[in-house]
PDB file of C-alpha atoms and ligand atoms in Angstrom:
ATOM      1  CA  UNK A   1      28.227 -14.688 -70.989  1.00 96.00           C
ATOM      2  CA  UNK A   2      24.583 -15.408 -69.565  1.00 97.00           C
ATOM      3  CA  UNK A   3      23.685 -19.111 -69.838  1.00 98.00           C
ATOM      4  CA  UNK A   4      20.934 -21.141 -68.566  1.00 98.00           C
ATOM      5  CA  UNK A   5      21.441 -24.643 -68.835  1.00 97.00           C
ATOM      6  CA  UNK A   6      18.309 -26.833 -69.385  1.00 96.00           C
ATOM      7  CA  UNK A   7      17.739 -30.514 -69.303  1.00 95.00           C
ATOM      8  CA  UNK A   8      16.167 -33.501 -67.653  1.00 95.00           C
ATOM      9  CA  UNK A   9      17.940 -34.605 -64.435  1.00 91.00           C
ATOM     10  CA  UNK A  10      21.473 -36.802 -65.496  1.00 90.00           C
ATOM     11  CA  UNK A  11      21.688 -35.079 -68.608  1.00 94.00           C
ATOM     12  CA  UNK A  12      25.024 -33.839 -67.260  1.00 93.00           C
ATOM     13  CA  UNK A  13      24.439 -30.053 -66.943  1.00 94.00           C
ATOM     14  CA  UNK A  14      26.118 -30.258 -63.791  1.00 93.00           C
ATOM     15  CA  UNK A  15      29.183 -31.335 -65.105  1.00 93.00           C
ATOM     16  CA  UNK A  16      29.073 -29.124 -68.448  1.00 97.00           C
ATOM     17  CA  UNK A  17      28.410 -26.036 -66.175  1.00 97.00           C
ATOM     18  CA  UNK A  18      31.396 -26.469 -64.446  1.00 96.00           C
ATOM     19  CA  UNK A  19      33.564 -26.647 -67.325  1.00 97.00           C
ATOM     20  CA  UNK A  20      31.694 -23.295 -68.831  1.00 97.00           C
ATOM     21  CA  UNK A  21      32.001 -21.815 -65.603  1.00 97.00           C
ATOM     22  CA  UNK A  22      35.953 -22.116 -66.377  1.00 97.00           C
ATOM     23  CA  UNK A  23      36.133 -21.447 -69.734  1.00 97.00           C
ATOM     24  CA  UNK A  24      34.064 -18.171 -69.176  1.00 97.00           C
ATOM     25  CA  UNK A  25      35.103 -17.207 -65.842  1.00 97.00           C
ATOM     26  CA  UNK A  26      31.604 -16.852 -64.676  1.00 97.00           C
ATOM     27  CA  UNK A  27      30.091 -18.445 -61.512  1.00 98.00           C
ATOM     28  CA  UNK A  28      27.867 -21.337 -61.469  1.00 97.00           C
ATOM     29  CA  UNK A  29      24.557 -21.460 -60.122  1.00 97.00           C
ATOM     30  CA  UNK A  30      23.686 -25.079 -59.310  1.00 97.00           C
ATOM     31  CA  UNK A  31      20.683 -24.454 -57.385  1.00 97.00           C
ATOM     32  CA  UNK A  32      20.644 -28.386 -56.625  1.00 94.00           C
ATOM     33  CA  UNK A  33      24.221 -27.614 -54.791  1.00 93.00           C
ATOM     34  CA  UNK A  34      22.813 -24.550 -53.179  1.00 95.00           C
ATOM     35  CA  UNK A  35      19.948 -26.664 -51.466  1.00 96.00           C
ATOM     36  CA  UNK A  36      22.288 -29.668 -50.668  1.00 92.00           C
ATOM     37  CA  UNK A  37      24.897 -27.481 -48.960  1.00 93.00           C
ATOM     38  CA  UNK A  38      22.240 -25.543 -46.893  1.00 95.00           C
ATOM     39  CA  UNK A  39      20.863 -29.424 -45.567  1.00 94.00           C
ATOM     40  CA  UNK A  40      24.344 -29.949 -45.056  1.00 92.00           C
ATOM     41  CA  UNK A  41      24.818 -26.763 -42.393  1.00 95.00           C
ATOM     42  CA  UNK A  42      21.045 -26.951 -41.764  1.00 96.00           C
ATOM     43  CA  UNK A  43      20.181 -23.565 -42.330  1.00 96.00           C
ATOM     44  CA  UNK A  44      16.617 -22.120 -42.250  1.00 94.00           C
ATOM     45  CA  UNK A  45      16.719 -22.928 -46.329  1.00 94.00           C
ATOM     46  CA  UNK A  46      18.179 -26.025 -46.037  1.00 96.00           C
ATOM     47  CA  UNK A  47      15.280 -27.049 -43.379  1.00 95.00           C
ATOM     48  CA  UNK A  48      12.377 -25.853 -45.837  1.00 93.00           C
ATOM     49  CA  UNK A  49      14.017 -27.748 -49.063  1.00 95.00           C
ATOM     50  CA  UNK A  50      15.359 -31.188 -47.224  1.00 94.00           C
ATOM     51  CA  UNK A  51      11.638 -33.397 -46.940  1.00 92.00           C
ATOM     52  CA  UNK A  52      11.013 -32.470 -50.838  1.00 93.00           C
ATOM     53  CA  UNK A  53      14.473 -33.220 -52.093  1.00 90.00           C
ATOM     54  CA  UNK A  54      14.793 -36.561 -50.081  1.00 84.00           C
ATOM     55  CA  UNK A  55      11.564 -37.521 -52.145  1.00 84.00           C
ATOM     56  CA  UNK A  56      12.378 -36.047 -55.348  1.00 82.00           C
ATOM     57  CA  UNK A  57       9.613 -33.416 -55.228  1.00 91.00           C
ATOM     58  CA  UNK A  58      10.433 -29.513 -56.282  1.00 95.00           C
ATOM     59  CA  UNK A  59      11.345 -27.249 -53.540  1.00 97.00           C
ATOM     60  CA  UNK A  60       8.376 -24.590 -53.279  1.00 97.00           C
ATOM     61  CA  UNK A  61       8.279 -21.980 -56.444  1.00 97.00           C
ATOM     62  CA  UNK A  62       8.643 -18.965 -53.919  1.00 96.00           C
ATOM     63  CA  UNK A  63      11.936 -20.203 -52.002  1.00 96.00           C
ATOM     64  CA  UNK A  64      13.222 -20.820 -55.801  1.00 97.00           C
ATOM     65  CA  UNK A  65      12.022 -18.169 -56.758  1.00 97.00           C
ATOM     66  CA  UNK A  66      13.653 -15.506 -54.303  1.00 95.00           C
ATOM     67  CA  UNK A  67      17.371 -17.882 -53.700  1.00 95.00           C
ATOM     68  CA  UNK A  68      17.519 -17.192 -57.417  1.00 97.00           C
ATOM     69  CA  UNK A  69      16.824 -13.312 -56.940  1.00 96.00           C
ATOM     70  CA  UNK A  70      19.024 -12.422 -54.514  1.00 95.00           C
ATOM     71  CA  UNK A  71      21.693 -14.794 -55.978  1.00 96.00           C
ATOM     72  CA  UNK A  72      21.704 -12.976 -59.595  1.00 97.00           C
ATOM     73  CA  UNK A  73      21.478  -9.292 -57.643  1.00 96.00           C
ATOM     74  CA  UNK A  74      24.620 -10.376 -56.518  1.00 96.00           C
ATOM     75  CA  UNK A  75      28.508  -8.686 -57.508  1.00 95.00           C
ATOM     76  CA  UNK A  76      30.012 -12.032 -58.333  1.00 95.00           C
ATOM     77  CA  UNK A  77      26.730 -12.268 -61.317  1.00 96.00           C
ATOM     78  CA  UNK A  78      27.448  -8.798 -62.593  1.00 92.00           C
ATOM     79  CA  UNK A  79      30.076 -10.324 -65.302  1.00 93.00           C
ATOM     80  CA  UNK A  80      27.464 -13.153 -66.129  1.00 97.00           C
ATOM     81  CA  UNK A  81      26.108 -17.006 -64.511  1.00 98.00           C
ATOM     82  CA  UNK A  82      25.521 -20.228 -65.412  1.00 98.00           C
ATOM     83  CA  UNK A  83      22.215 -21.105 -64.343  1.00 98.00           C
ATOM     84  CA  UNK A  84      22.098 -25.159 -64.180  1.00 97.00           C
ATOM     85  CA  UNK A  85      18.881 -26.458 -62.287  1.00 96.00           C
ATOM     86  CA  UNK A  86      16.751 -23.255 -62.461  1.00 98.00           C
ATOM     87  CA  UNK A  87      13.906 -22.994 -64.007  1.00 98.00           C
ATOM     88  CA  UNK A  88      12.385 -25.664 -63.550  1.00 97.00           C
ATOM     89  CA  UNK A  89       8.716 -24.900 -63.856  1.00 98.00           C
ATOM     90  CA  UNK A  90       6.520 -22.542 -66.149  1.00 98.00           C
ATOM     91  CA  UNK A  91       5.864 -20.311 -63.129  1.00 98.00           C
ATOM     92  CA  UNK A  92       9.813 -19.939 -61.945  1.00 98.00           C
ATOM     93  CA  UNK A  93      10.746 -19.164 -65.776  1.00 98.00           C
ATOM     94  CA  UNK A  94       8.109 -16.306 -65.929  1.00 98.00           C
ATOM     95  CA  UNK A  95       9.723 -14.819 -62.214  1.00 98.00           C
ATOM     96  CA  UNK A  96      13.055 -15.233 -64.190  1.00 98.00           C
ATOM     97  CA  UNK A  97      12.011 -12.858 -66.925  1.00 97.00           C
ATOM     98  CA  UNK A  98      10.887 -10.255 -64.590  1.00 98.00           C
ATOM     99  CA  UNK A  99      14.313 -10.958 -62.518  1.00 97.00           C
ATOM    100  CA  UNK A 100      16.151 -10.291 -65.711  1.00 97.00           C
ATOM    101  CA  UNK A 101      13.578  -6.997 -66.671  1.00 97.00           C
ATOM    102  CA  UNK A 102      14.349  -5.603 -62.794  1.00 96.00           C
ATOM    103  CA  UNK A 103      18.550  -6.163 -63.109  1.00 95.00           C
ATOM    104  CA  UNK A 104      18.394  -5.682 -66.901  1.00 95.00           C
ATOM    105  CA  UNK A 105      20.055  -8.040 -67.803  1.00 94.00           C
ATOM    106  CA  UNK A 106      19.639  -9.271 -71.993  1.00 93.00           C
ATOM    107  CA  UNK A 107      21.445 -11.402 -74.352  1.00 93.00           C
ATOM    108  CA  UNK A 108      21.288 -14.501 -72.171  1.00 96.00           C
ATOM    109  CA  UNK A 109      21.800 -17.857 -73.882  1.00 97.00           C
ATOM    110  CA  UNK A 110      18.794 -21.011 -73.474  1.00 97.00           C
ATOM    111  CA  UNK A 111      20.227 -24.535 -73.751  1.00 97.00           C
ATOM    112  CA  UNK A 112      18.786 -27.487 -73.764  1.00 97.00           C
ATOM    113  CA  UNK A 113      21.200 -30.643 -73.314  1.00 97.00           C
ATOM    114  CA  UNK A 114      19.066 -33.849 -74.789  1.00 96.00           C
ATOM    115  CA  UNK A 115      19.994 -37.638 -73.587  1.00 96.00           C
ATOM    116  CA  UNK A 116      17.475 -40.544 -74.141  1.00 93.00           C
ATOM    117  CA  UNK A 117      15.276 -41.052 -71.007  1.00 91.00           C
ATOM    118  CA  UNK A 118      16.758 -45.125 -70.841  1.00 90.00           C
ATOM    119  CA  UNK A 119      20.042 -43.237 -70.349  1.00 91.00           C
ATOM    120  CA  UNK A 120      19.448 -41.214 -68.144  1.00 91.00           C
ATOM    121  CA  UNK A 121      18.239 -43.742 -65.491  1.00 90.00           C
ATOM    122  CA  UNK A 122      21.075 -45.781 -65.932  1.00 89.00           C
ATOM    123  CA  UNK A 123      23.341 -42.931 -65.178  1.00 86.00           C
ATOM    124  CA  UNK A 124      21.872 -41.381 -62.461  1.00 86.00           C
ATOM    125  CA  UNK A 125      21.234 -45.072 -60.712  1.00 89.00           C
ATOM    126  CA  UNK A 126      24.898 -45.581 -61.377  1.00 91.00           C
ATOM    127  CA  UNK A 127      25.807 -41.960 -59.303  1.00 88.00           C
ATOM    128  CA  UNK A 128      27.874 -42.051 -56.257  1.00 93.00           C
ATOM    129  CA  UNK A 129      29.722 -39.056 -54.920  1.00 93.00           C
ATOM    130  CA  UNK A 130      32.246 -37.813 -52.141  1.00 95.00           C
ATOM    131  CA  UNK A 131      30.671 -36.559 -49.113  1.00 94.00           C
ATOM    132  CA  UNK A 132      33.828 -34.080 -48.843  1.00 95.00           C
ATOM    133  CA  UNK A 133      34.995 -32.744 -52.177  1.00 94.00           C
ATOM    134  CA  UNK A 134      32.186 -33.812 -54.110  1.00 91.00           C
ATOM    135  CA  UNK A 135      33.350 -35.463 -56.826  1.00 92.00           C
ATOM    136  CA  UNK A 136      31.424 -37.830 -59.019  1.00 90.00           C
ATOM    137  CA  UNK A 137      32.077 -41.476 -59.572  1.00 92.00           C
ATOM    138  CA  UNK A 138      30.098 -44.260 -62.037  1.00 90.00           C
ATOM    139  CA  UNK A 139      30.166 -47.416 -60.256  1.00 89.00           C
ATOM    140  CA  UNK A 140      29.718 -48.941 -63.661  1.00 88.00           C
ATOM    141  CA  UNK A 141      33.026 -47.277 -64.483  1.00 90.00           C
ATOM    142  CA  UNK A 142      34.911 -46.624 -60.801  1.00 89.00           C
ATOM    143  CA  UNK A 143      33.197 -49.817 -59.132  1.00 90.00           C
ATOM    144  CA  UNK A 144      33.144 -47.126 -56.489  1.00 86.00           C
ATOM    145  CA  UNK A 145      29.894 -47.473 -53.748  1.00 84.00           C
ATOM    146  CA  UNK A 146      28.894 -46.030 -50.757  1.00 90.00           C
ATOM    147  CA  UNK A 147      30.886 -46.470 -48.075  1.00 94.00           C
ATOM    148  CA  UNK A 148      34.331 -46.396 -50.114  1.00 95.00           C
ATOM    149  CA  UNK A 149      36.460 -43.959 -49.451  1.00 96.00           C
ATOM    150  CA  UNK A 150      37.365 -41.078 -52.052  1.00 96.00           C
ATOM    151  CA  UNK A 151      40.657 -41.498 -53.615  1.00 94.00           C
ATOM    152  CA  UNK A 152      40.888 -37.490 -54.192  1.00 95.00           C
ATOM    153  CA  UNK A 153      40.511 -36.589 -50.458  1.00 97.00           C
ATOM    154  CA  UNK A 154      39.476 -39.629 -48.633  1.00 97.00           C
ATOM    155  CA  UNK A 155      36.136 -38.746 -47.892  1.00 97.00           C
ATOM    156  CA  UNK A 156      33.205 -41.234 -47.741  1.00 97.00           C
ATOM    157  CA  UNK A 157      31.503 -41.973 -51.231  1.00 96.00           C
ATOM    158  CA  UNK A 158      27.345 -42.111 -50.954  1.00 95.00           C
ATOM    159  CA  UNK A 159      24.728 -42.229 -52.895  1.00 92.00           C
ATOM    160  CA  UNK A 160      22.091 -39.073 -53.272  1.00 86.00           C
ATOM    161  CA  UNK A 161      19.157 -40.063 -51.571  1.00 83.00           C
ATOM    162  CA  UNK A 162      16.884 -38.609 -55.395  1.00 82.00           C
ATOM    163  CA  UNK A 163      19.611 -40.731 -57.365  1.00 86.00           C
ATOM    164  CA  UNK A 164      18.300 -43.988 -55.572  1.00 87.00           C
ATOM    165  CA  UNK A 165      15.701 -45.495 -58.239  1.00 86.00           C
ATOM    166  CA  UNK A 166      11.638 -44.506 -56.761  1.00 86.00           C
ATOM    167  CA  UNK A 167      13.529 -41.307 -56.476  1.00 87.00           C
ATOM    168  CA  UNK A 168      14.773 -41.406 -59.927  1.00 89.00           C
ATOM    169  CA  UNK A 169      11.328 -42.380 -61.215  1.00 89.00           C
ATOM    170  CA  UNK A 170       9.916 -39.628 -59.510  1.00 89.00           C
ATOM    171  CA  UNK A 171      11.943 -36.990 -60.247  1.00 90.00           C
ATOM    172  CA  UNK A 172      12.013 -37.714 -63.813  1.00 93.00           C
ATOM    173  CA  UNK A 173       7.730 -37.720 -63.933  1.00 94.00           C
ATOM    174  CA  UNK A 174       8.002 -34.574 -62.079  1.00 95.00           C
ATOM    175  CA  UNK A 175      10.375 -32.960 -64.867  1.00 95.00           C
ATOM    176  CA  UNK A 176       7.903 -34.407 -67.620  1.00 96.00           C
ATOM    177  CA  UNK A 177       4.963 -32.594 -66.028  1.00 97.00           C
ATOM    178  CA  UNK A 178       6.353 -29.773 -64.744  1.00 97.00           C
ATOM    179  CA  UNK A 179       9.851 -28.993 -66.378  1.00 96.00           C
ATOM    180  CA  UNK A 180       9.350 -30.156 -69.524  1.00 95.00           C
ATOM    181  CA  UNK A 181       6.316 -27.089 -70.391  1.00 97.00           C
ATOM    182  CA  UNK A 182       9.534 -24.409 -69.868  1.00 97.00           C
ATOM    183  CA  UNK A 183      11.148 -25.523 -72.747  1.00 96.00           C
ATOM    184  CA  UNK A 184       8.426 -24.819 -74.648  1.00 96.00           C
ATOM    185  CA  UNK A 185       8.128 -21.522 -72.862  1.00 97.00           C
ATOM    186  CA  UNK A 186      11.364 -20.829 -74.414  1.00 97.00           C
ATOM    187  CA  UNK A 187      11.349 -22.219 -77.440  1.00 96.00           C
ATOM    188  CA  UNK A 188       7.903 -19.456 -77.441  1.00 97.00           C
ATOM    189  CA  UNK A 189       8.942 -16.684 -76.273  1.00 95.00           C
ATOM    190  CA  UNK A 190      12.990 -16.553 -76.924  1.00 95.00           C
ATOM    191  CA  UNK A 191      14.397 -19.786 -78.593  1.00 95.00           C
ATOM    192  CA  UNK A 192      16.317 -22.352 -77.424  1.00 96.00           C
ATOM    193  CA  UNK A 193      19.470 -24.215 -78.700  1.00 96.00           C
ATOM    194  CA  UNK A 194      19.452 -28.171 -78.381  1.00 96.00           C
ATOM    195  CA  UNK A 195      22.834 -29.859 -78.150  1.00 97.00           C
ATOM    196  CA  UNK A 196      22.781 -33.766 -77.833  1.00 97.00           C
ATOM    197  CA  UNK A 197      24.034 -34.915 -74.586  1.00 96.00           C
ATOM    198  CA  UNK A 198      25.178 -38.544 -75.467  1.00 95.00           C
ATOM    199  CA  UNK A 199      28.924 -39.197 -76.323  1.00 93.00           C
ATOM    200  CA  UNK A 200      31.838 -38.074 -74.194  1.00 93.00           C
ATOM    201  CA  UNK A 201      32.714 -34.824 -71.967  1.00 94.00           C
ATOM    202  CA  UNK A 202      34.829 -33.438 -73.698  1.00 97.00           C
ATOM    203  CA  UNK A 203      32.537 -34.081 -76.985  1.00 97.00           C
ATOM    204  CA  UNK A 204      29.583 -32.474 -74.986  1.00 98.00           C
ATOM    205  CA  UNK A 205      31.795 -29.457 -74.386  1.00 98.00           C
ATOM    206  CA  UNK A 206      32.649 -28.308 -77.688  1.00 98.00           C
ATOM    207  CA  UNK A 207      29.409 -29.151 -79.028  1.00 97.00           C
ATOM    208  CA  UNK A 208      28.052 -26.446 -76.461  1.00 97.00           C
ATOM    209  CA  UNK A 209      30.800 -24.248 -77.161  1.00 97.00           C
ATOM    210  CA  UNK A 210      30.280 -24.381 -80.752  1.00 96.00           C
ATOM    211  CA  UNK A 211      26.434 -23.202 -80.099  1.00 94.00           C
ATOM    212  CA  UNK A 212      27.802 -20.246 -77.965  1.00 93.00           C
ATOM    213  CA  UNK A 213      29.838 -19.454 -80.497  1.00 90.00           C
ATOM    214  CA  UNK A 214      33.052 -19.966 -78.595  1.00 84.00           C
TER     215      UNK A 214
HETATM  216  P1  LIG B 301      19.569 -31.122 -59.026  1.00 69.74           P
HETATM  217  O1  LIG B 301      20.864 -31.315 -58.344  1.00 69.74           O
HETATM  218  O2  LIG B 301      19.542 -29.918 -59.943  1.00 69.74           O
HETATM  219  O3  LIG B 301      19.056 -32.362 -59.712  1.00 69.74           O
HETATM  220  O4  LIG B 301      18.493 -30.763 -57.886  1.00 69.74           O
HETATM  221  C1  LIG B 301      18.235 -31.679 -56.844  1.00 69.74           C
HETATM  222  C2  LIG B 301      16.894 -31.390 -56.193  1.00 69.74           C
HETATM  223  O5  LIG B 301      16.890 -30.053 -55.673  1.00 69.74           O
HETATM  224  C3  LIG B 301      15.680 -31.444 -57.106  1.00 69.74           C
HETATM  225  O6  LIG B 301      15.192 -32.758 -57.284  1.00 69.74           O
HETATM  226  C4  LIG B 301      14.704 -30.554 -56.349  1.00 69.74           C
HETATM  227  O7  LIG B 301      14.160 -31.231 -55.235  1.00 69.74           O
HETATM  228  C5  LIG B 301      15.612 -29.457 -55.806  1.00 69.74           C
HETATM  229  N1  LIG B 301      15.717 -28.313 -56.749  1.00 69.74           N
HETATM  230  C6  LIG B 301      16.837 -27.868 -57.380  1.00 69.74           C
HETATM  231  N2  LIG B 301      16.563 -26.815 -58.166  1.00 69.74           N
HETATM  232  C7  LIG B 301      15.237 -26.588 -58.043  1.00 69.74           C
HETATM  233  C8  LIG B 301      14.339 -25.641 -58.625  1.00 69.74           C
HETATM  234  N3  LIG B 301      14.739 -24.735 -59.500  1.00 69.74           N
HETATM  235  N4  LIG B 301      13.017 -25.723 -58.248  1.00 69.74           N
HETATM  236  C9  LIG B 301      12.589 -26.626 -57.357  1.00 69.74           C
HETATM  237  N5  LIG B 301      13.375 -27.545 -56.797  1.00 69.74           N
HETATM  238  C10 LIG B 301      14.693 -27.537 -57.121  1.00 69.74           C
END
């Protein structure tokens, strides 16, 4: 199964790639994660991506552009991905096609997980996660905050630097202007299945099962 998973930032493709990842047994591509682990062990990457991400902007096209390439020329992508994060502009979707025309690869599924834009702010203000294991907690729910300390592994809970809200207002203009036009590119040249985002995980899930034809 080939899947790239499309959406606004918050919509949740993080979380519904993991769970696809599991039920497919294919890896996910969170290229988000990618960049955030490379700041973490400051690699040449992580050094190039870390002033744009702090202030919501895209990383540069290019670096996208060949992470992405050498990722999907990789063995572990020869059974099929989950693409969550990339493309994210007209000009990384087109690089995509040619990516796919070079490995041949074909039958790869759009999606586009929808959630109203109110929504989304108030769940990506409401974001904290564990430094360590990484998992995600809703202060609205968990009353977790930074600071606290993960119940899971005891690591310290922060907040992302883009999920504080200027960065949230930013990064959502930034999808309208230059993320949204891809799903349009799809829509144009392949198609592109929409599955409502709202409701809970589980919910989500089988309503993007149900359009893979699980
Ligand atoms: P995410 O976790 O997918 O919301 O990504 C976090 C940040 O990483 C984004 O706000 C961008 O700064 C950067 N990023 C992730 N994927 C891409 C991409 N495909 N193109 C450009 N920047 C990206």
């Amino acid at each position: 199964m080939k899947i790239i998973l499309f959406g606004a930032p918050g919509v949740g493709k993080g979380t519904q790639a993991k769970i696809l990842s599991h039920v497919y047994h294919i890896p996910h591509i969170s290229t988000g994660d990618i960049l955030r682990d490379a700041i973490k062990a400051e690699t040449p990457l992580g050094k190039k991506a870390k002033e744009y991400m702090d202030h919501g902007n895209l990383v540069p096209d290019d670096v996208m552009i060949g992470l992405v390439k050498e990722i999907l020329s990789s063995d572990r992508c020869k059974n099929g991905f989950i693409l969550d994060g990339y493309p994210r502009t007209v000009e990384q979707a087109e690089a995509l096609d040619a990516i796919f025309k070079e490995l041949q690869i074909t039958n790869y599924k759009v999606i586009n997980i929808d959630v109203d834009e109110k929504i989304i702010i108030a769940r990506l203000t409401d974001r904290y996660l564990c430094a360590q294991c990484g998992k995600i907690y809703n202060y609205s729910i968990d009353h977790f905050k930074s600071g606290d300390k993960c119940f899971k592994c005891g690591g310290t809970i922060y907040q992302r630097d883009d999920d504080k809200p200027e960065t949230v207002k930013k990064r959502l203009e930034i999808y309208h202007t230059a993320t949204e036009p891809v799903k349009r590119y799809y829509e144009k040249n392949h198609g592109i299945l929409n599955v409502n985002g709202i409701g809970e995980i589980e919910e989500i899930t089988q309503r993007l099962l149900q359009n893979l034809g699980h």
